[in-house]
mmCIF file of C-alpha atoms in Angstrom:
data_model
loop_
_atom_site.group_PDB
_atom_site.id
_atom_site.type_symbol
_atom_site.label_atom_id
_atom_site.label_comp_id
_atom_site.label_asym_id
_atom_site.label_seq_id
_atom_site.Cartn_x
_atom_site.Cartn_y
_atom_site.Cartn_z
ATOM 1 C CA UNK A 98 103.621 50.510 96.962
ATOM 2 C CA UNK A 99 102.859 53.183 99.325
ATOM 3 C CA UNK A 100 103.409 56.705 98.416
ATOM 4 C CA UNK A 101 106.359 57.411 100.855
ATOM 5 C CA UNK A 102 108.140 54.554 99.590
ATOM 6 C CA UNK A 103 107.507 55.426 95.984
ATOM 7 C CA UNK A 104 108.871 58.923 96.609
ATOM 8 C CA UNK A 105 112.376 57.600 98.391
ATOM 9 C CA UNK A 106 112.670 55.096 95.534
ATOM 10 C CA UNK A 107 112.010 57.748 92.898
ATOM 11 C CA UNK A 108 114.612 60.016 94.870
ATOM 12 C CA UNK A 109 117.247 57.390 94.915
ATOM 13 C CA UNK A 110 116.656 56.639 91.313
ATOM 14 C CA UNK A 111 117.272 60.384 90.161
ATOM 15 C CA UNK A 112 120.111 60.648 92.659
ATOM 16 C CA UNK A 113 121.604 57.252 91.309
ATOM 17 C CA UNK A 114 121.310 59.214 87.886
ATOM 18 C CA UNK A 115 122.576 62.518 88.793
ATOM 19 C CA UNK A 116 125.505 61.567 90.641
ATOM 20 C CA UNK A 117 126.769 58.558 89.099
ATOM 21 C CA UNK A 118 130.366 57.738 89.648
ATOM 22 C CA UNK A 119 133.364 55.493 88.636
ATOM 23 C CA UNK A 120 135.349 54.604 91.628
ATOM 24 C CA UNK A 121 138.711 54.560 91.895
ATOM 25 C CA UNK A 122 139.118 50.879 93.098
ATOM 26 C CA UNK A 123 141.876 49.978 95.498
ATOM 27 C CA UNK A 124 144.015 51.542 97.856
ATOM 28 C CA UNK A 125 146.861 52.711 95.574
ATOM 29 C CA UNK A 126 145.548 56.218 93.884
ATOM 30 C CA UNK A 127 144.935 58.233 91.974
ATOM 31 C CA UNK A 128 146.992 60.286 94.244
ATOM 32 C CA UNK A 129 148.102 64.328 94.390
ATOM 33 C CA UNK A 130 150.311 66.143 96.217
ATOM 34 C CA UNK A 131 152.553 69.502 96.633
ATOM 35 C CA UNK A 132 153.524 72.514 98.471
ATOM 36 C CA UNK A 133 156.240 73.170 101.300
ATOM 37 C CA UNK A 134 155.560 72.425 104.783
ATOM 38 C CA UNK A 135 156.597 75.988 106.242
ATOM 39 C CA UNK A 136 157.554 74.402 109.663
ATOM 40 C CA UNK A 137 160.063 71.806 108.101
ATOM 41 C CA UNK A 138 162.814 73.373 109.961
ATOM 42 C CA UNK A 139 161.298 72.840 113.327
ATOM 43 C CA UNK A 140 162.274 69.256 114.205
ATOM 44 C CA UNK A 141 163.649 70.016 117.463
ATOM 45 C CA UNK A 142 161.221 72.363 118.376
ATOM 46 C CA UNK A 143 157.652 70.746 119.469
ATOM 47 C CA UNK A 144 154.723 72.986 119.887
ATOM 48 C CA UNK A 145 152.364 72.940 123.125
ATOM 49 C CA UNK A 146 149.194 73.084 121.037
ATOM 50 C CA UNK A 147 148.220 72.165 117.637
ATOM 51 C CA UNK A 148 144.986 73.920 115.592
ATOM 52 C CA UNK A 149 143.057 71.387 113.205
ATOM 53 C CA UNK A 150 140.456 72.784 111.222
ATOM 54 C CA UNK A 151 137.858 71.049 108.901
ATOM 55 C CA UNK A 152 135.686 72.039 106.023
ATOM 56 C CA UNK A 153 133.347 70.207 103.526
ATOM 57 C CA UNK A 154 133.495 72.169 100.266
ATOM 58 C CA UNK A 155 130.254 71.522 98.733
ATOM 59 C CA UNK A 156 131.503 69.654 95.377
ATOM 60 C CA UNK A 157 134.772 71.650 95.611
ATOM 61 C CA UNK A 158 132.976 74.410 93.430
ATOM 62 C CA UNK A 159 133.023 77.700 95.234
ATOM 63 C CA UNK A 160 136.901 77.785 96.251
ATOM 64 C CA UNK A 161 136.854 81.720 96.002
ATOM 65 C CA UNK A 162 134.015 81.550 98.699
ATOM 66 C CA UNK A 163 135.773 78.854 100.455
ATOM 67 C CA UNK A 164 138.716 80.538 100.994
ATOM 68 C CA UNK A 165 136.640 83.851 102.321
ATOM 69 C CA UNK A 166 135.691 81.359 104.919
ATOM 70 C CA UNK A 167 138.934 80.106 105.661
ATOM 71 C CA UNK A 168 140.583 83.675 105.949
ATOM 72 C CA UNK A 169 137.514 84.661 108.156
ATOM 73 C CA UNK A 170 138.632 83.102 111.590
ATOM 74 C CA UNK A 171 142.398 82.598 112.580
ATOM 75 C CA UNK A 172 141.998 79.130 113.949
ATOM 76 C CA UNK A 173 141.184 78.212 110.065
ATOM 77 C CA UNK A 174 143.492 80.838 108.487
ATOM 78 C CA UNK A 175 146.530 80.016 110.668
ATOM 79 C CA UNK A 176 145.667 76.005 111.358
ATOM 80 C CA UNK A 177 148.626 73.804 111.840
ATOM 81 C CA UNK A 178 146.288 70.942 109.980
ATOM 82 C CA UNK A 179 143.016 71.368 107.372
ATOM 83 C CA UNK A 180 141.090 68.589 106.845
ATOM 84 C CA UNK A 181 138.959 69.170 103.454
ATOM 85 C CA UNK A 182 136.090 67.201 101.747
ATOM 86 C CA UNK A 183 134.093 66.771 98.809
ATOM 87 C CA UNK A 184 137.705 68.252 96.792
ATOM 88 C CA UNK A 185 138.946 67.967 93.545
ATOM 89 C CA UNK A 186 142.983 68.288 92.824
ATOM 90 C CA UNK A 187 142.576 71.998 91.537
ATOM 91 C CA UNK A 188 140.766 73.004 94.425
ATOM 92 C CA UNK A 189 143.105 71.389 96.764
ATOM 93 C CA UNK A 190 146.094 72.718 95.475
ATOM 94 C CA UNK A 191 144.715 76.194 95.121
ATOM 95 C CA UNK A 192 143.530 76.583 99.246
ATOM 96 C CA UNK A 193 146.927 75.071 99.899
ATOM 97 C CA UNK A 194 149.174 77.805 98.053
ATOM 98 C CA UNK A 195 146.828 80.330 99.172
ATOM 99 C CA UNK A 196 147.410 79.292 103.020
ATOM 100 C CA UNK A 197 150.931 78.245 102.337
ATOM 101 C CA UNK A 198 150.679 74.482 102.996
ATOM 102 C CA UNK A 199 151.688 71.271 102.328
ATOM 103 C CA UNK A 200 148.933 68.899 100.900
ATOM 104 C CA UNK A 201 148.045 65.179 99.979
ATOM 105 C CA UNK A 202 144.477 64.534 98.313
ATOM 106 C CA UNK A 203 143.072 61.039 97.333
ATOM 107 C CA UNK A 204 140.032 61.302 95.320
ATOM 108 C CA UNK A 205 137.429 58.380 95.812
ATOM 109 C CA UNK A 206 135.360 58.585 92.671
ATOM 110 C CA UNK A 207 135.215 60.591 89.549
ATOM 111 C CA UNK A 208 131.740 62.044 89.145
ATOM 112 C CA UNK A 209 130.454 60.913 85.763
ATOM 113 C CA UNK A 210 127.986 64.405 85.674
ATOM 114 C CA UNK A 211 130.492 67.088 86.400
ATOM 115 C CA UNK A 212 134.059 65.268 84.798
ATOM 116 C CA UNK A 213 135.644 66.339 88.181
ATOM 117 C CA UNK A 214 137.127 64.233 90.968
ATOM 118 C CA UNK A 215 135.421 63.865 94.655
ATOM 119 C CA UNK A 216 137.392 63.083 97.431
ATOM 120 C CA UNK A 217 139.654 63.896 100.826
ATOM 121 C CA UNK A 218 142.195 65.952 101.348
ATOM 122 C CA UNK A 219 145.030 66.962 104.414
ATOM 123 C CA UNK A 220 146.704 70.091 104.168
ATOM 124 C CA UNK A 221 149.665 70.924 106.709
ATOM 125 C CA UNK A 222 152.323 73.174 108.014
ATOM 126 C CA UNK A 223 154.138 70.378 109.428
ATOM 127 C CA UNK A 224 156.048 67.989 107.238
ATOM 128 C CA UNK A 225 154.312 65.230 105.682
ATOM 129 C CA UNK A 226 156.397 61.784 105.731
ATOM 130 C CA UNK A 227 154.098 59.180 104.854
ATOM 131 C CA UNK A 228 150.421 59.296 103.294
ATOM 132 C CA UNK A 229 148.069 56.646 102.053
ATOM 133 C CA UNK A 230 144.208 56.500 100.893
ATOM 134 C CA UNK A 231 142.020 54.165 103.130
ATOM 135 C CA UNK A 232 139.006 52.319 101.375
ATOM 136 C CA UNK A 233 136.047 52.237 103.494
ATOM 137 C CA UNK A 234 133.582 49.028 103.527
ATOM 138 C CA UNK A 235 130.492 49.170 101.835
ATOM 139 C CA UNK A 236 129.031 51.347 98.540
ATOM 140 C CA UNK A 237 126.378 53.248 98.454
ATOM 141 C CA UNK A 238 122.808 51.889 97.535
ATOM 142 C CA UNK A 239 122.284 54.815 95.094
ATOM 143 C CA UNK A 240 125.000 54.671 92.547
ATOM 144 C CA UNK A 241 127.161 52.367 94.203
ATOM 145 C CA UNK A 242 129.886 54.983 95.045
ATOM 146 C CA UNK A 243 132.579 54.133 97.751
ATOM 147 C CA UNK A 244 134.253 56.289 100.445
ATOM 148 C CA UNK A 245 137.719 56.527 101.387
ATOM 149 C CA UNK A 246 139.678 58.320 103.947
ATOM 150 C CA UNK A 247 142.777 60.018 103.438
ATOM 151 C CA UNK A 248 145.498 59.159 106.149
ATOM 152 C CA UNK A 249 148.553 61.277 106.457
ATOM 153 C CA UNK A 250 152.009 61.222 108.940
ATOM 154 C CA UNK A 251 153.382 64.216 109.934
ATOM 155 C CA UNK A 252 156.351 65.033 111.630
ATOM 156 C CA UNK A 253 155.519 67.528 114.468
ATOM 157 C CA UNK A 254 158.657 68.488 116.318
ATOM 158 C CA UNK A 255 160.112 64.764 117.343
ATOM 159 C CA UNK A 256 156.792 63.561 117.114
ATOM 160 C CA UNK A 257 154.731 61.468 114.775
ATOM 161 C CA UNK A 258 151.187 62.462 114.101
ATOM 162 C CA UNK A 259 148.691 60.156 111.919
ATOM 163 C CA UNK A 260 145.586 62.530 110.411
ATOM 164 C CA UNK A 261 142.888 61.203 108.856
ATOM 165 C CA UNK A 262 140.610 63.572 106.914
ATOM 166 C CA UNK A 263 137.174 61.341 106.398
ATOM 167 C CA UNK A 264 133.669 61.780 104.733
ATOM 168 C CA UNK A 265 131.364 58.848 105.976
ATOM 169 C CA UNK A 266 128.228 57.786 103.685
ATOM 170 C CA UNK A 267 125.130 59.911 104.157
ATOM 171 C CA UNK A 268 122.225 58.264 105.847
ATOM 172 C CA UNK A 269 119.926 58.095 102.710
ATOM 173 C CA UNK A 270 122.944 56.152 101.187
ATOM 174 C CA UNK A 271 123.714 53.881 104.049
ATOM 175 C CA UNK A 272 122.201 52.365 107.214
ATOM 176 C CA UNK A 273 123.538 53.190 110.636
ATOM 177 C CA UNK A 274 125.414 49.821 110.892
ATOM 178 C CA UNK A 275 127.134 50.549 107.482
ATOM 179 C CA UNK A 276 128.133 53.676 108.585
ATOM 180 C CA UNK A 277 129.382 52.406 111.761
ATOM 181 C CA UNK A 278 131.545 50.019 109.925
ATOM 182 C CA UNK A 279 133.059 52.594 107.874
ATOM 183 C CA UNK A 280 134.011 54.681 111.168
ATOM 184 C CA UNK A 281 135.423 51.162 112.849
ATOM 185 C CA UNK A 282 137.391 50.737 109.966
ATOM 186 C CA UNK A 283 139.341 53.793 110.447
ATOM 187 C CA UNK A 284 139.479 53.649 114.083
ATOM 188 C CA UNK A 285 140.870 50.153 113.704
ATOM 189 C CA UNK A 286 143.604 51.163 111.120
ATOM 190 C CA UNK A 287 144.261 54.139 113.525
ATOM 191 C CA UNK A 288 144.772 51.748 116.560
ATOM 192 C CA UNK A 289 148.444 51.361 115.457
ATOM 193 C CA UNK A 290 149.539 54.837 116.298
ATOM 194 C CA UNK A 291 149.765 56.539 119.582
ATOM 195 C CA UNK A 292 149.044 60.224 118.199
ATOM 196 C CA UNK A 293 145.770 60.797 115.984
ATOM 197 C CA UNK A 294 143.511 63.077 114.613
ATOM 198 C CA UNK A 295 140.454 61.779 113.052
ATOM 199 C CA UNK A 296 137.932 64.770 111.305
ATOM 200 C CA UNK A 297 135.908 65.701 108.647
ATOM 201 C CA UNK A 298 132.528 64.823 107.400
ATOM 202 C CA UNK A 299 130.727 62.084 109.816
ATOM 203 C CA UNK A 300 127.666 62.226 108.677
ATOM 204 C CA UNK A 301 126.508 61.575 111.892
ATOM 205 C CA UNK A 302 125.929 63.446 115.276
ATOM 206 C CA UNK A 303 126.530 60.576 117.219
ATOM 207 C CA UNK A 304 129.435 58.422 115.507
ATOM 208 C CA UNK A 305 132.044 60.219 117.609
ATOM 209 C CA UNK A 306 130.754 58.152 120.762
ATOM 210 C CA UNK A 307 132.801 55.026 119.090
ATOM 211 C CA UNK A 308 135.975 56.971 118.881
ATOM 212 C CA UNK A 309 135.491 58.038 122.800
ATOM 213 C CA UNK A 310 134.838 54.500 123.481
ATOM 214 C CA UNK A 311 138.381 53.793 122.228
ATOM 215 C CA UNK A 312 140.190 56.647 124.209
ATOM 216 C CA UNK A 313 139.767 59.759 121.898
ATOM 217 C CA UNK A 314 138.821 63.072 123.098
ATOM 218 C CA UNK A 315 135.919 64.367 121.305
ATOM 219 C CA UNK A 316 136.195 68.346 121.393
ATOM 220 C CA UNK A 317 133.826 69.124 118.934
ATOM 221 C CA UNK A 318 130.618 67.134 120.229
ATOM 222 C CA UNK A 319 128.646 70.264 121.378
ATOM 223 C CA UNK A 320 128.000 73.398 119.474
ATOM 224 C CA UNK A 321 125.579 74.720 116.459
ATOM 225 C CA UNK A 322 124.410 72.754 113.568
ATOM 226 C CA UNK A 323 127.344 72.275 110.840
ATOM 227 C CA UNK A 324 124.541 71.665 108.243
ATOM 228 C CA UNK A 325 120.839 72.908 108.283
ATOM 229 C CA UNK A 326 119.876 69.012 109.600
ATOM 230 C CA UNK A 327 122.474 68.569 112.633
ATOM 231 C CA UNK A 328 126.063 68.710 113.529
ATOM 232 C CA UNK A 329 127.559 66.518 111.225
ATOM 233 C CA UNK A 330 131.259 67.596 110.917
ATOM 234 C CA UNK A 331 133.651 66.732 113.679
ATOM 235 C CA UNK A 332 137.228 66.424 114.844
ATOM 236 C CA UNK A 333 138.542 63.506 117.467
ATOM 237 C CA UNK A 334 141.845 63.493 119.101
ATOM 238 C CA UNK A 335 143.946 60.392 120.406
ATOM 239 C CA UNK A 336 147.309 61.389 122.452
ATOM 240 C CA UNK A 337 146.282 64.999 122.396
ATOM 241 C CA UNK A 338 144.074 66.277 125.165
ATOM 242 C CA UNK A 339 141.428 69.053 124.403
ATOM 243 C CA UNK A 340 142.079 72.537 125.255
ATOM 244 C CA UNK A 341 139.624 73.408 128.010
ATOM 245 C CA UNK A 342 138.476 76.670 127.308
ATOM 246 C CA UNK A 343 137.529 77.637 123.856
ATOM 247 C CA UNK A 344 139.055 74.585 122.417
ATOM 248 C CA UNK A 345 136.678 74.521 119.634
ATOM 249 C CA UNK A 346 134.445 76.384 117.126
ATOM 250 C CA UNK A 347 132.412 76.593 114.303
ATOM 251 C CA UNK A 348 132.265 79.292 111.670
ATOM 252 C CA UNK A 349 128.639 80.218 110.995
ATOM 253 C CA UNK A 350 128.850 82.014 107.527
ATOM 254 C CA UNK A 351 129.683 79.903 104.884
ATOM 255 C CA UNK A 352 129.636 82.638 102.342
ATOM 256 C CA UNK A 353 127.720 80.323 99.849
ATOM 257 C CA UNK A 354 130.738 77.835 99.646
ATOM 258 C CA UNK A 355 128.959 74.741 100.886
ATOM 259 C CA UNK A 356 125.935 73.332 102.771
ATOM 260 C CA UNK A 357 128.687 72.759 105.693
ATOM 261 C CA UNK A 358 130.097 74.973 108.286
ATOM 262 C CA UNK A 359 133.625 74.918 108.919
ATOM 263 C CA UNK A 360 135.121 73.634 112.278
ATOM 264 C CA UNK A 361 138.232 73.652 114.087
ATOM 265 C CA UNK A 362 139.665 72.235 117.585
ATOM 266 C CA UNK A 363 142.863 72.704 119.391
ATOM 267 C CA UNK A 364 144.852 69.923 120.545
ATOM 268 C CA UNK A 365 147.148 70.102 123.959
ATOM 269 C CA UNK A 366 150.176 67.651 123.077
ATOM 270 C CA UNK A 367 151.016 65.584 126.070
#
């Protein structure tokens, strides 16, 4: 066995042992939700633009620091929609309460090492009228853990907007083809809806191209790295146009909250 292969195998076994998790198999749950949408009484008043933020908070641990990040930029502090990844219920609830937003959270797995759930959430200032968990194809090479997306339908003025918070597999755990299958599963599910936001940790700087080929705008395509390796966090729109000037941004200082930087993008309603 060559040295590089031996190192990769050892690393994989180590990751498998340290990050072993129990999958929440199936689309039903667990499900956690709460809060009140502050824009619930604006049914007849549709906005001209929507601000969407996304933040992968590493293992959902440093919530105090994450809140500093979220309050550091008005696009995040006042976002219409906020997508979170690597969260548990308690952290999601606390951020939603701090920002005054309604929320839905679906964990994908229970991490045995920490005893904490691990999944994706959507927070919104507009009413949440429906939500679901989307189980993505393929389990990880190391640990056999699954990935899921949280899908919510928001009533934005008189329009329904379908929003996905996603966390696709890491390159060390899935091949590019498998991660493309995961992105394809989200896009296929979203093909039924005219107005869609998909955002989160794509674990790729290129999978957004799949959305572009299906008619999505990709406002976060360019910008600084969101991790030390590459620009892996993204937001794409369907049925909304990206704002031409200063339509997206990346928060460079994570204040120790994560190994990912938070991002935001502005969509113009058609």
